[in-house]
Short mmCIF file of C-alpha atoms and ligand atoms in Angstrom, two decimals:
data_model
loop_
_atom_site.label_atom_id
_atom_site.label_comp_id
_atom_site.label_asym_id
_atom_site.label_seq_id
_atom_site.Cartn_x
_atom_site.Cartn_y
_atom_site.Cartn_z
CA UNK N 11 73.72 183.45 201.59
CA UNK N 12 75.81 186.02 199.79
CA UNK N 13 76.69 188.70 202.11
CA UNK N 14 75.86 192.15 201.09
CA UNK N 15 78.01 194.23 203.29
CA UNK N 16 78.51 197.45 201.50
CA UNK N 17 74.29 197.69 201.15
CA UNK N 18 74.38 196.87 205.11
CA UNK N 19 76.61 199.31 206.08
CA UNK N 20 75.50 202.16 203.74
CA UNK N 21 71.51 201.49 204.83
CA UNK N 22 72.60 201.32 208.91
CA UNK N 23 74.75 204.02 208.94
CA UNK N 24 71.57 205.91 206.61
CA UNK N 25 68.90 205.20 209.62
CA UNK N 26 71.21 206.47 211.44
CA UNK N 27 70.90 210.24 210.54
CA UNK N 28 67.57 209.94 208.82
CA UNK N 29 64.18 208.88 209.78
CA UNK N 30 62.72 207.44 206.94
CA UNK N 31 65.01 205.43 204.14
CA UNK N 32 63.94 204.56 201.29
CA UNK N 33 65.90 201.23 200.22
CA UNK N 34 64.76 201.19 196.29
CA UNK N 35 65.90 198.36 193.58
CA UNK N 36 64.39 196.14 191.20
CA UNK N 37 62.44 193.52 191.93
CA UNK N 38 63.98 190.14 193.35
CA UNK N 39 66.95 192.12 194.14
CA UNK N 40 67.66 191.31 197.42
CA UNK N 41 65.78 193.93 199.67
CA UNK N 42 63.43 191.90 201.87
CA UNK N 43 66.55 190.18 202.55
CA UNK N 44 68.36 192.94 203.63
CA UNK N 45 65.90 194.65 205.83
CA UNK N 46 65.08 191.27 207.53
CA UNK N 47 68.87 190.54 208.10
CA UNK N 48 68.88 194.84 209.50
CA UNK N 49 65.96 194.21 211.70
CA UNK N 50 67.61 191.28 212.69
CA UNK N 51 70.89 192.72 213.92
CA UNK N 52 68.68 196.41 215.25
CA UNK N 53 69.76 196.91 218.93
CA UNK N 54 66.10 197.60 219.95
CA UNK N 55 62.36 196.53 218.69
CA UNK N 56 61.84 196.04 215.05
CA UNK N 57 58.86 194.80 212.85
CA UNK N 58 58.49 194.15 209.19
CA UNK N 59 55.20 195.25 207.64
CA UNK N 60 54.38 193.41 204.04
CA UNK N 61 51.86 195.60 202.21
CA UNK N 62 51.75 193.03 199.63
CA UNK N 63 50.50 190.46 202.18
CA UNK N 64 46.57 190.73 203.21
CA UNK N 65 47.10 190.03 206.95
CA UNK N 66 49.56 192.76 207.12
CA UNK N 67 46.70 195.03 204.80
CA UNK N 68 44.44 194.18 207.60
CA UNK N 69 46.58 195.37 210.25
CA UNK N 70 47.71 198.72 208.57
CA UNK N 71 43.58 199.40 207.75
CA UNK N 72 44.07 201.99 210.41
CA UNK N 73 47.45 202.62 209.75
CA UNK N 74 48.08 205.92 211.89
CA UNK N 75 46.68 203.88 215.01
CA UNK N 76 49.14 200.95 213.78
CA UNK N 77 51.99 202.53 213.44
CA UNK N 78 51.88 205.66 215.98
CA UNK N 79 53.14 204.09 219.28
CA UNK N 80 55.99 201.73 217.62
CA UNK N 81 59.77 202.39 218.36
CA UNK N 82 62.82 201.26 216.74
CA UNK N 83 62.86 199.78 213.27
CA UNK N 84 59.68 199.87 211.52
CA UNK N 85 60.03 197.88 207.89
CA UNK N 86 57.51 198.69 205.32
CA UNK N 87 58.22 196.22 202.09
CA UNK N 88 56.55 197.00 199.05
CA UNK N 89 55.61 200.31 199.76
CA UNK N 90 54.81 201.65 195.97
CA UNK N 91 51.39 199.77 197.32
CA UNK N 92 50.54 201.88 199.62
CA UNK N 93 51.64 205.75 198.71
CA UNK N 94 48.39 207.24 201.02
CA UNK N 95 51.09 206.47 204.07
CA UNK N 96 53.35 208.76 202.83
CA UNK N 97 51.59 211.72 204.25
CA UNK N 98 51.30 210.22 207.76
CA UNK N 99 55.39 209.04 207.60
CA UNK N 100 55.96 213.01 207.33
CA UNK N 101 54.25 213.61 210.47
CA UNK N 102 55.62 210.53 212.50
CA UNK N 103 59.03 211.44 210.85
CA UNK N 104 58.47 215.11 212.46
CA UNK N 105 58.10 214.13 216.16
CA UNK N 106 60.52 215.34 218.56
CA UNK N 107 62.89 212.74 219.86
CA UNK N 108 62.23 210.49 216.45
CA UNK N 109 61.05 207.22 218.15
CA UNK N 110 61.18 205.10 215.33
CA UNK N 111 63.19 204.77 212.12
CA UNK N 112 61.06 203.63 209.02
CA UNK N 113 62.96 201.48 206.28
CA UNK N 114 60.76 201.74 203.09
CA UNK N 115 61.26 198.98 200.38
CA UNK N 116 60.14 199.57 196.83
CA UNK N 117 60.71 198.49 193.06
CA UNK N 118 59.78 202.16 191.76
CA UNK N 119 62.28 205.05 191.39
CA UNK N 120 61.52 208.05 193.05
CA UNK N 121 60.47 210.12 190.15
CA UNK N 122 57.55 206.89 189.52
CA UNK N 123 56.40 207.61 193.65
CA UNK N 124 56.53 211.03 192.73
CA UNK N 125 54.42 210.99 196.31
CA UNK N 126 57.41 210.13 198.31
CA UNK N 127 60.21 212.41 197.33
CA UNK N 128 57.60 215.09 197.69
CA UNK N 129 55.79 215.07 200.81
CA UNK N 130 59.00 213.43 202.44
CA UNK N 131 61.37 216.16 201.34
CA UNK N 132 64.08 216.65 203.63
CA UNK N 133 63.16 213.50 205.69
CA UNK N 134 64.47 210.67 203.69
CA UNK N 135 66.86 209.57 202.26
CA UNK N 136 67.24 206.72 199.40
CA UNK N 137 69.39 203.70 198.92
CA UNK N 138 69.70 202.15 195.66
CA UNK N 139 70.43 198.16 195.31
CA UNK N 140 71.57 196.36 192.65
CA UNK N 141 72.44 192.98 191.68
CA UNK N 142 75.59 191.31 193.61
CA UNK N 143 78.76 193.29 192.27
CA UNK N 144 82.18 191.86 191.85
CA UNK N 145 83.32 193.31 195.20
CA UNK N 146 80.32 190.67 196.31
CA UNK N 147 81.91 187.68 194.70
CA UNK N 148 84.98 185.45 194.77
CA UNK N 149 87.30 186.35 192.16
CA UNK N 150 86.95 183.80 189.47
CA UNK N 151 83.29 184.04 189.16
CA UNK N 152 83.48 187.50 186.73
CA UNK N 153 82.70 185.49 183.71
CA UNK N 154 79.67 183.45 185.63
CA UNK N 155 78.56 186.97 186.89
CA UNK N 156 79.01 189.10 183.60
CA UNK N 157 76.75 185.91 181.46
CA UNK N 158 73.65 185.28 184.19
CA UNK N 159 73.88 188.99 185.58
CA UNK N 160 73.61 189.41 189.50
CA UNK N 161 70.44 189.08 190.30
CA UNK N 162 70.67 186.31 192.98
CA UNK N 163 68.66 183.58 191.67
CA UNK N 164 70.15 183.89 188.45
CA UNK N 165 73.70 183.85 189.78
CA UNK N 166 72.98 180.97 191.95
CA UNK N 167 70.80 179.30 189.89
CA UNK N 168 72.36 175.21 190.08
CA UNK N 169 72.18 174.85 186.05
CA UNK N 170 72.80 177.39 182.90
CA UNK N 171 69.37 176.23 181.71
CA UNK N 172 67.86 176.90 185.45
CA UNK N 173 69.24 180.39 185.33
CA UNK N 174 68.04 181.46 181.91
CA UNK N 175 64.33 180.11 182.78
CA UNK N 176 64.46 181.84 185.90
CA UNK N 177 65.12 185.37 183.86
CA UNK N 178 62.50 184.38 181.35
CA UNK N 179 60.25 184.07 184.08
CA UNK N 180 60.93 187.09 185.83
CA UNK N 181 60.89 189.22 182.52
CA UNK N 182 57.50 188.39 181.75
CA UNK N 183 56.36 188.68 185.90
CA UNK N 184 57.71 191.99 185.13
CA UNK N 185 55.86 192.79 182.46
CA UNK N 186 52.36 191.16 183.19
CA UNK N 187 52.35 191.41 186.69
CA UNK N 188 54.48 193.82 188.45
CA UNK N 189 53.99 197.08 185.70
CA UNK N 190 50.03 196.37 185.89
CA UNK N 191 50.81 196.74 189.61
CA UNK N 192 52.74 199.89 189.62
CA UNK N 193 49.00 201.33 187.59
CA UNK N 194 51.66 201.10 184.17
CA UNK N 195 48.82 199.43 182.04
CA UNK N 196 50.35 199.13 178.67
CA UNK N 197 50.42 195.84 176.09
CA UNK N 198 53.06 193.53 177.48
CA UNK N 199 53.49 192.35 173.87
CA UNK N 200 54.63 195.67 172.74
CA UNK N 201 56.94 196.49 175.60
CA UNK N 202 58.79 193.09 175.54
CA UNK N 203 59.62 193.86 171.69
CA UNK N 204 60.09 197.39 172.97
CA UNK N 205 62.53 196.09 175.43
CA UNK N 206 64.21 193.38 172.97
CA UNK N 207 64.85 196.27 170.56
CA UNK N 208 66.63 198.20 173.36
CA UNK N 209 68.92 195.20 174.43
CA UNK N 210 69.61 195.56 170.16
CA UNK N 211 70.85 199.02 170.94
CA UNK N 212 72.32 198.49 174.19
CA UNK N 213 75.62 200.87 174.09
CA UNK N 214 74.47 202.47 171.39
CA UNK N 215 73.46 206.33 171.19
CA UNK N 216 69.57 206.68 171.39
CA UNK N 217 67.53 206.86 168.62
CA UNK N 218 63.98 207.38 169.61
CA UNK N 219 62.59 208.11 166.28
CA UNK N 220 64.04 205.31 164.54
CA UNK N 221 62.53 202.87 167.22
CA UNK N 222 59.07 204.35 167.10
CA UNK N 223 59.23 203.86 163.58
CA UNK N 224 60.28 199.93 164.30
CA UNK N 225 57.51 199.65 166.73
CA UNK N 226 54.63 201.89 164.49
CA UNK N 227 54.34 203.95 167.70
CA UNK N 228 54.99 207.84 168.54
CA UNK N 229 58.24 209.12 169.37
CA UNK N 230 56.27 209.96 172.32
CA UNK N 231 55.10 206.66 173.93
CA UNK N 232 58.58 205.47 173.25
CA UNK N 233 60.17 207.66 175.17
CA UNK N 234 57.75 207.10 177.56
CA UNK N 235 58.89 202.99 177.45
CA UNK N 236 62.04 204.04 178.25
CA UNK N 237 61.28 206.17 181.21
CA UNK N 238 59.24 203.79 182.62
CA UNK N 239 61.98 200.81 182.07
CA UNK N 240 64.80 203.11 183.66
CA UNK N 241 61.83 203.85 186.68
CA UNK N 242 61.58 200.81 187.40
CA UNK N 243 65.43 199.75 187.14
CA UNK N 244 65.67 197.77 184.29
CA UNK N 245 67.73 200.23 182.11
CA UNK N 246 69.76 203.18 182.54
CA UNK N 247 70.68 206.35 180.19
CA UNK N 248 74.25 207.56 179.93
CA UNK N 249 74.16 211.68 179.18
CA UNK N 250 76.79 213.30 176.63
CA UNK N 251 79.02 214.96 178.01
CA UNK N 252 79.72 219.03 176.35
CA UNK N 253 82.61 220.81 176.09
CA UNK N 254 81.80 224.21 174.60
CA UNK N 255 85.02 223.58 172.56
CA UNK N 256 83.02 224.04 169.16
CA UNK N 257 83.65 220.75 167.90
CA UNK N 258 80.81 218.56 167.06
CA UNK N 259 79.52 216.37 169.60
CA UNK N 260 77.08 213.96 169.91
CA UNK N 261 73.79 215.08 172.06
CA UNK N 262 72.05 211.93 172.09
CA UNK N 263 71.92 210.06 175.38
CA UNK N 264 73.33 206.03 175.30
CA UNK N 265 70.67 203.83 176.84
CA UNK N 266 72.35 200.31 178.86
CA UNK N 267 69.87 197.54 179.67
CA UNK N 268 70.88 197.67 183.66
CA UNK N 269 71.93 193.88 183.97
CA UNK N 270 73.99 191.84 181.75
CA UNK N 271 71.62 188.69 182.67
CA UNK N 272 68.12 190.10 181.59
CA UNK N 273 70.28 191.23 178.37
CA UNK N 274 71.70 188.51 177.57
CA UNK N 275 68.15 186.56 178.13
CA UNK N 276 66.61 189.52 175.51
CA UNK N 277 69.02 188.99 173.11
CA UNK N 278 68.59 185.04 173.02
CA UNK N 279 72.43 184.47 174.39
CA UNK N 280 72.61 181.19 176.78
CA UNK N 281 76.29 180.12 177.10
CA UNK N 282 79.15 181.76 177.22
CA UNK N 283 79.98 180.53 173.79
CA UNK N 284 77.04 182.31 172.56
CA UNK N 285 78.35 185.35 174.05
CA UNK N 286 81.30 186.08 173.14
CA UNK N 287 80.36 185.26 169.13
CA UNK N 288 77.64 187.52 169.59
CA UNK N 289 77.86 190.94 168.11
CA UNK N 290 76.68 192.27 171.05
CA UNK N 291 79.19 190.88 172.99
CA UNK N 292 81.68 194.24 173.09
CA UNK N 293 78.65 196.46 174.13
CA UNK N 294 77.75 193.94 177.00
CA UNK N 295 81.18 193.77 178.41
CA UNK N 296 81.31 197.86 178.17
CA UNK N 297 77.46 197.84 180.62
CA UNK N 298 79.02 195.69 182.59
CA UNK N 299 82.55 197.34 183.13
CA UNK N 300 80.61 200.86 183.28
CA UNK N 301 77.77 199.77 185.75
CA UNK N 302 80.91 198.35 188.05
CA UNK N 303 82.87 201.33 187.85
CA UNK N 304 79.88 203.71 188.56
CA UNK N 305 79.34 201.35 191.93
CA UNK N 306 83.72 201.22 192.73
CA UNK N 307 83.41 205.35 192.24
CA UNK N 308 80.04 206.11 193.98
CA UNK N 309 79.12 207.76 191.19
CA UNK N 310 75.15 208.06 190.55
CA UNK N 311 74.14 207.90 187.15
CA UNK N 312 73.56 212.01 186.78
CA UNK N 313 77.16 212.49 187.68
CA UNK N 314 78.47 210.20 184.53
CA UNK N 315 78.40 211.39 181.22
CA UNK N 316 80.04 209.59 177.57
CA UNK N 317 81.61 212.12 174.95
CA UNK N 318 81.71 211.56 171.15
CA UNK N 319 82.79 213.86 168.48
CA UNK N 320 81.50 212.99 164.78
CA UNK N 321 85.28 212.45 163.13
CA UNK N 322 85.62 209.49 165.87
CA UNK N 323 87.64 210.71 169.20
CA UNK N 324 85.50 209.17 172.22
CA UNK N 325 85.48 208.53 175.57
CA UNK N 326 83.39 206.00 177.04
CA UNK N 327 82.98 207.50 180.78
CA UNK N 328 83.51 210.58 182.36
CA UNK N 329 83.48 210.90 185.85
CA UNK N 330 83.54 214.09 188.03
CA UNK N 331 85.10 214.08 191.42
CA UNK N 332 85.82 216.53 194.05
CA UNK N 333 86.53 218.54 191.36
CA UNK N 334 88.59 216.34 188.72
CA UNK N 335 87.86 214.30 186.46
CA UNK N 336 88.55 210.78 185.65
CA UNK N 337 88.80 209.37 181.98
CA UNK N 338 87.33 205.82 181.25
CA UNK N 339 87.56 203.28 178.09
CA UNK N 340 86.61 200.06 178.19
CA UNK N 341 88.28 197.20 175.52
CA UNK N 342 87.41 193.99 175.90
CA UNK N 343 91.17 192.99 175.86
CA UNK N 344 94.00 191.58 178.33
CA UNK N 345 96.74 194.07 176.61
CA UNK N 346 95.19 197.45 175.68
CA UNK N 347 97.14 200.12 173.97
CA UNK N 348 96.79 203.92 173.86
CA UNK N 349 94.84 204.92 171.06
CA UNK N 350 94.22 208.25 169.35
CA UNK N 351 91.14 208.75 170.48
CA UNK N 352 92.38 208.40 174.03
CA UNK N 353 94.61 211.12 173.88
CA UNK N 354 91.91 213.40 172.08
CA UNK N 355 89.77 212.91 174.85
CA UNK N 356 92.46 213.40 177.96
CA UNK N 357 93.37 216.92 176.12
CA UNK N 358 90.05 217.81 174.84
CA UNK N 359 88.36 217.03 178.27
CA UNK N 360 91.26 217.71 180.24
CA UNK N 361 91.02 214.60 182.27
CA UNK N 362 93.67 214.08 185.51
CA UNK N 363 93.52 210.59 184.52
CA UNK N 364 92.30 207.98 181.96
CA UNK N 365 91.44 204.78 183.14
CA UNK N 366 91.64 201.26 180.05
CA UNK N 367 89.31 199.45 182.00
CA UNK N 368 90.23 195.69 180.31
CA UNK N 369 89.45 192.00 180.73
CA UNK N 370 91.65 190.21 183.31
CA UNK N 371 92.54 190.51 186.94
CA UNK N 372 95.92 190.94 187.04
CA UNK N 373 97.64 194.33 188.30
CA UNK N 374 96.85 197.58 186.84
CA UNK N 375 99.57 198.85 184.85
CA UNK N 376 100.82 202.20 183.80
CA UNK N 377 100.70 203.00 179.91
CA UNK N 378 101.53 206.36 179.94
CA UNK N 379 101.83 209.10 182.39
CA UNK N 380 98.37 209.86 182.98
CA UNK N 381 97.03 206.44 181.23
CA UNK N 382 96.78 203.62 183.32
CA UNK N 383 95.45 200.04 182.07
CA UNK N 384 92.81 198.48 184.85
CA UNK N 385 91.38 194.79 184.67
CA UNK N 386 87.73 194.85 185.64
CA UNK N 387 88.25 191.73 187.90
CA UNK N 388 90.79 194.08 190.25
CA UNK N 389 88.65 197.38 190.55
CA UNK N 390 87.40 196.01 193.65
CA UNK N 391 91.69 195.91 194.77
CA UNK N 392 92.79 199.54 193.36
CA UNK N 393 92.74 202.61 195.15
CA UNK N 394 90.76 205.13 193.27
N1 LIG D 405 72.35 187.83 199.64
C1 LIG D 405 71.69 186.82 199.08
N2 LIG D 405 72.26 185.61 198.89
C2 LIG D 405 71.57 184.59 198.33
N3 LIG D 405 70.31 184.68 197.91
C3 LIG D 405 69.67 185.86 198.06
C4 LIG D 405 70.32 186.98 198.66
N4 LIG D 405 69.47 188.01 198.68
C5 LIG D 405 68.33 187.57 198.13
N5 LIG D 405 68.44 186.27 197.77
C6 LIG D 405 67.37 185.46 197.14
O1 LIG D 405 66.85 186.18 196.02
C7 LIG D 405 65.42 186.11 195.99
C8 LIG D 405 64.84 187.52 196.05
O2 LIG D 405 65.16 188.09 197.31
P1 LIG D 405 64.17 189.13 198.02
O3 LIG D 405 62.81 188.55 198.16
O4 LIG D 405 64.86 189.59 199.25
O5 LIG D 405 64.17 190.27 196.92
P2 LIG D 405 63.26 191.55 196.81
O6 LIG D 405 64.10 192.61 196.23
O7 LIG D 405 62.57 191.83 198.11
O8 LIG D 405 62.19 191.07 195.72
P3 LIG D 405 60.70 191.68 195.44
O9 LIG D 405 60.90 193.05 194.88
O10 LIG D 405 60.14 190.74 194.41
O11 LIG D 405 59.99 191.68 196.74
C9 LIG D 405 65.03 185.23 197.16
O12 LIG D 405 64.84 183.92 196.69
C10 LIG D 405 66.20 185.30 198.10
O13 LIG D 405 66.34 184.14 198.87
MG1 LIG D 406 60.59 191.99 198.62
#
């Protein structure tokens, strides 16, 4: 087992200030591990409800009776299943002492359980997982992570071929099973050469038109693909950033396929020969860096925005903190240099800092005053 302290810590210290958590991520994440390893170390009675599973169905068929008199942890996995309990979690959330803490698990965003975030409002709280993270893993295993991704049968799949099956298998779970389940009925055909066009474009600014024009669909349904891919955690949507400066920016949002495993699968790449003579190989590395920096900074992703002007100065993520603002590039490169472009965008965005987020994991290095080279492999060991 791969200890997931940081998700521990983060959901514990959660339950305690809130009554209902909502611990969200994609499927085969990691979360029924996690709440069985919480309700394993909960000072107090805990109990793990699995709406998927028909005994458990049969014992929530009168769910207020059910639930009602239980203290201390109360799990319920797979709760997209079951949104009619949301109503009667606001008014066990509501009683005076708070008996019992209730630990929701679910593969849907909030904005897809629309039900939750609304009749819960003010009583919950959510927790998003991902994949294992290079603060999760032993140093020399960046390559292994970036090339089968993090979810944890993929990682720790025992053969290269055993991994890639074993994303195969889950993309098309995904599609057949688990969207059907969600009530997403669309033709798994079309969304898995929806989704294969995406991982094409992966790093790249959005294009909706031009892809509903690939797929002889409206610019409509595919932005409703995409909304339901990022709902369900599968890809993510990087905003422009504006500066009012009149120059001309790009508007158009960048769209990342969330983990570098299920893109690599998409995009055919098996070894990490493939990878790195693939042409996608620069735009992978740049998910990757970004998606680790977003989880090193805390930053969700509606607080991180790209900028791009048309005659070429870019930067590749801005971050806003307590009020400053932090510069990122990413080169897939042991010795980066300042370039241009970098100094365009630490004047033009007035940045306190730029981060050169490179390969490696040696120690970051200063290249200028307010320019500072970082390795990916030592974000986990800088101070931010
Ligand atoms: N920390 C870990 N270390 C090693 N293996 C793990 C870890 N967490 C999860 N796994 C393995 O990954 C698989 C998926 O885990 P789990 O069932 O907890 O995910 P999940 O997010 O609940 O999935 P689903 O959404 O399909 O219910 C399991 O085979 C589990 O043993
Ligand atoms: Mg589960």
């Amino acid at each position: 087992m791969i200890p997931r302290r940081r998700h521990l810590e983060r959901v514990t210290e959660q339950l305690g200030r809130f009554p209902v958590v909502a611990l969200l991520g994609p499927r085969q994440v990691g979360k029924t591990t996690l709440a069985r390893q919480l309700a394993a170390d909960w000072q107090g009675p805990a109990r793990h409800f699995d709406l998927e599973d028909p005994d458990d169905q049969k014992r929530l068929a009168d769910p207020s009776f059910v639930l009602r008199p239980l203290s201390g942890l109360v799990v319920l996995d797979e709760i997209q299943r079951r949104p009619d309990l949301f109503p009667l979690l606001r008014v066990l959330a509501d009683r005076a002492g708070t008996p019992a803490r209730f630990l929701l698990l679910g593969s849907a965003s909030p904005e897809l359980m629309r039900h939750a975030s609304e009749s819960l409002a003010g009583r919950i709280v959510f927790h998003e997982m991902d994949g294992f993270g290079l603060d999760e893993l032993p140093s020399d295993r960046l390559d292994l992570r970036w090339l089968r991704g993090g979810f944890p049968r993929a990682y720790l799949a025992d053969s290269p071929q055993e991994s890639s099956e074993w994303r195969e298998a889950f993309i098309r779970t995904y599609l057949e099973r688990d969207l059907p389940q969600l009530g997403i009925n669309l033709p798994a055909l079309t969304l898995r050469r929806f989704w294969t066009m995406l991982a094409h474009y992966h790093g790249q600014t959005w294009n909706g038109s031009e892809l509903a024009r690939a797929l002889g669909v409206s610019d409509k349904t595919v932005s409703r693909y995409v909304d339901i891919l990022e709902g369900t955690f599968m890809a993510w949507r990087l905003r422009p950033w504006h500066t009012n400066l009149g120059k001309r920016e790009i508007k158009a949002p960048k769209v990342y396929v969330s983990d570098t495993g299920i893109l690599h699968r998409l995009l055919g790449i098996e070894s990490a020969d493939n990878l790195l003579a693939h042409p996608k190989c620069g735009a992978s590395w740049e998910g990757f860096a970004l998606h680790e920096i977003l989880r090193r900074t805390g930053t969700s992703h509606d607080q991180a925005f790209y900028w791009g002007v048309h005659t070429g100065a870019e930067l590749d993520l801005l971050v806003l903190r307590d009020g400053r603002r932090f510069g990122f590039e990413i080169k897939l490169t042991r010795s980066p240099g300042i370039t241009p472009s970098m100094r365009s965008a630490l004047d033009a965005l007035a940045l306190d800092h730029l981060y050169v987020v490179c390969s490696g994991a040696g120690e970051p290095g200063p290249l200028s005053e307010r320019i500072t080279a970082l390795p990916l492999g030592s974000i986990w060991k800088t101070r931010t």
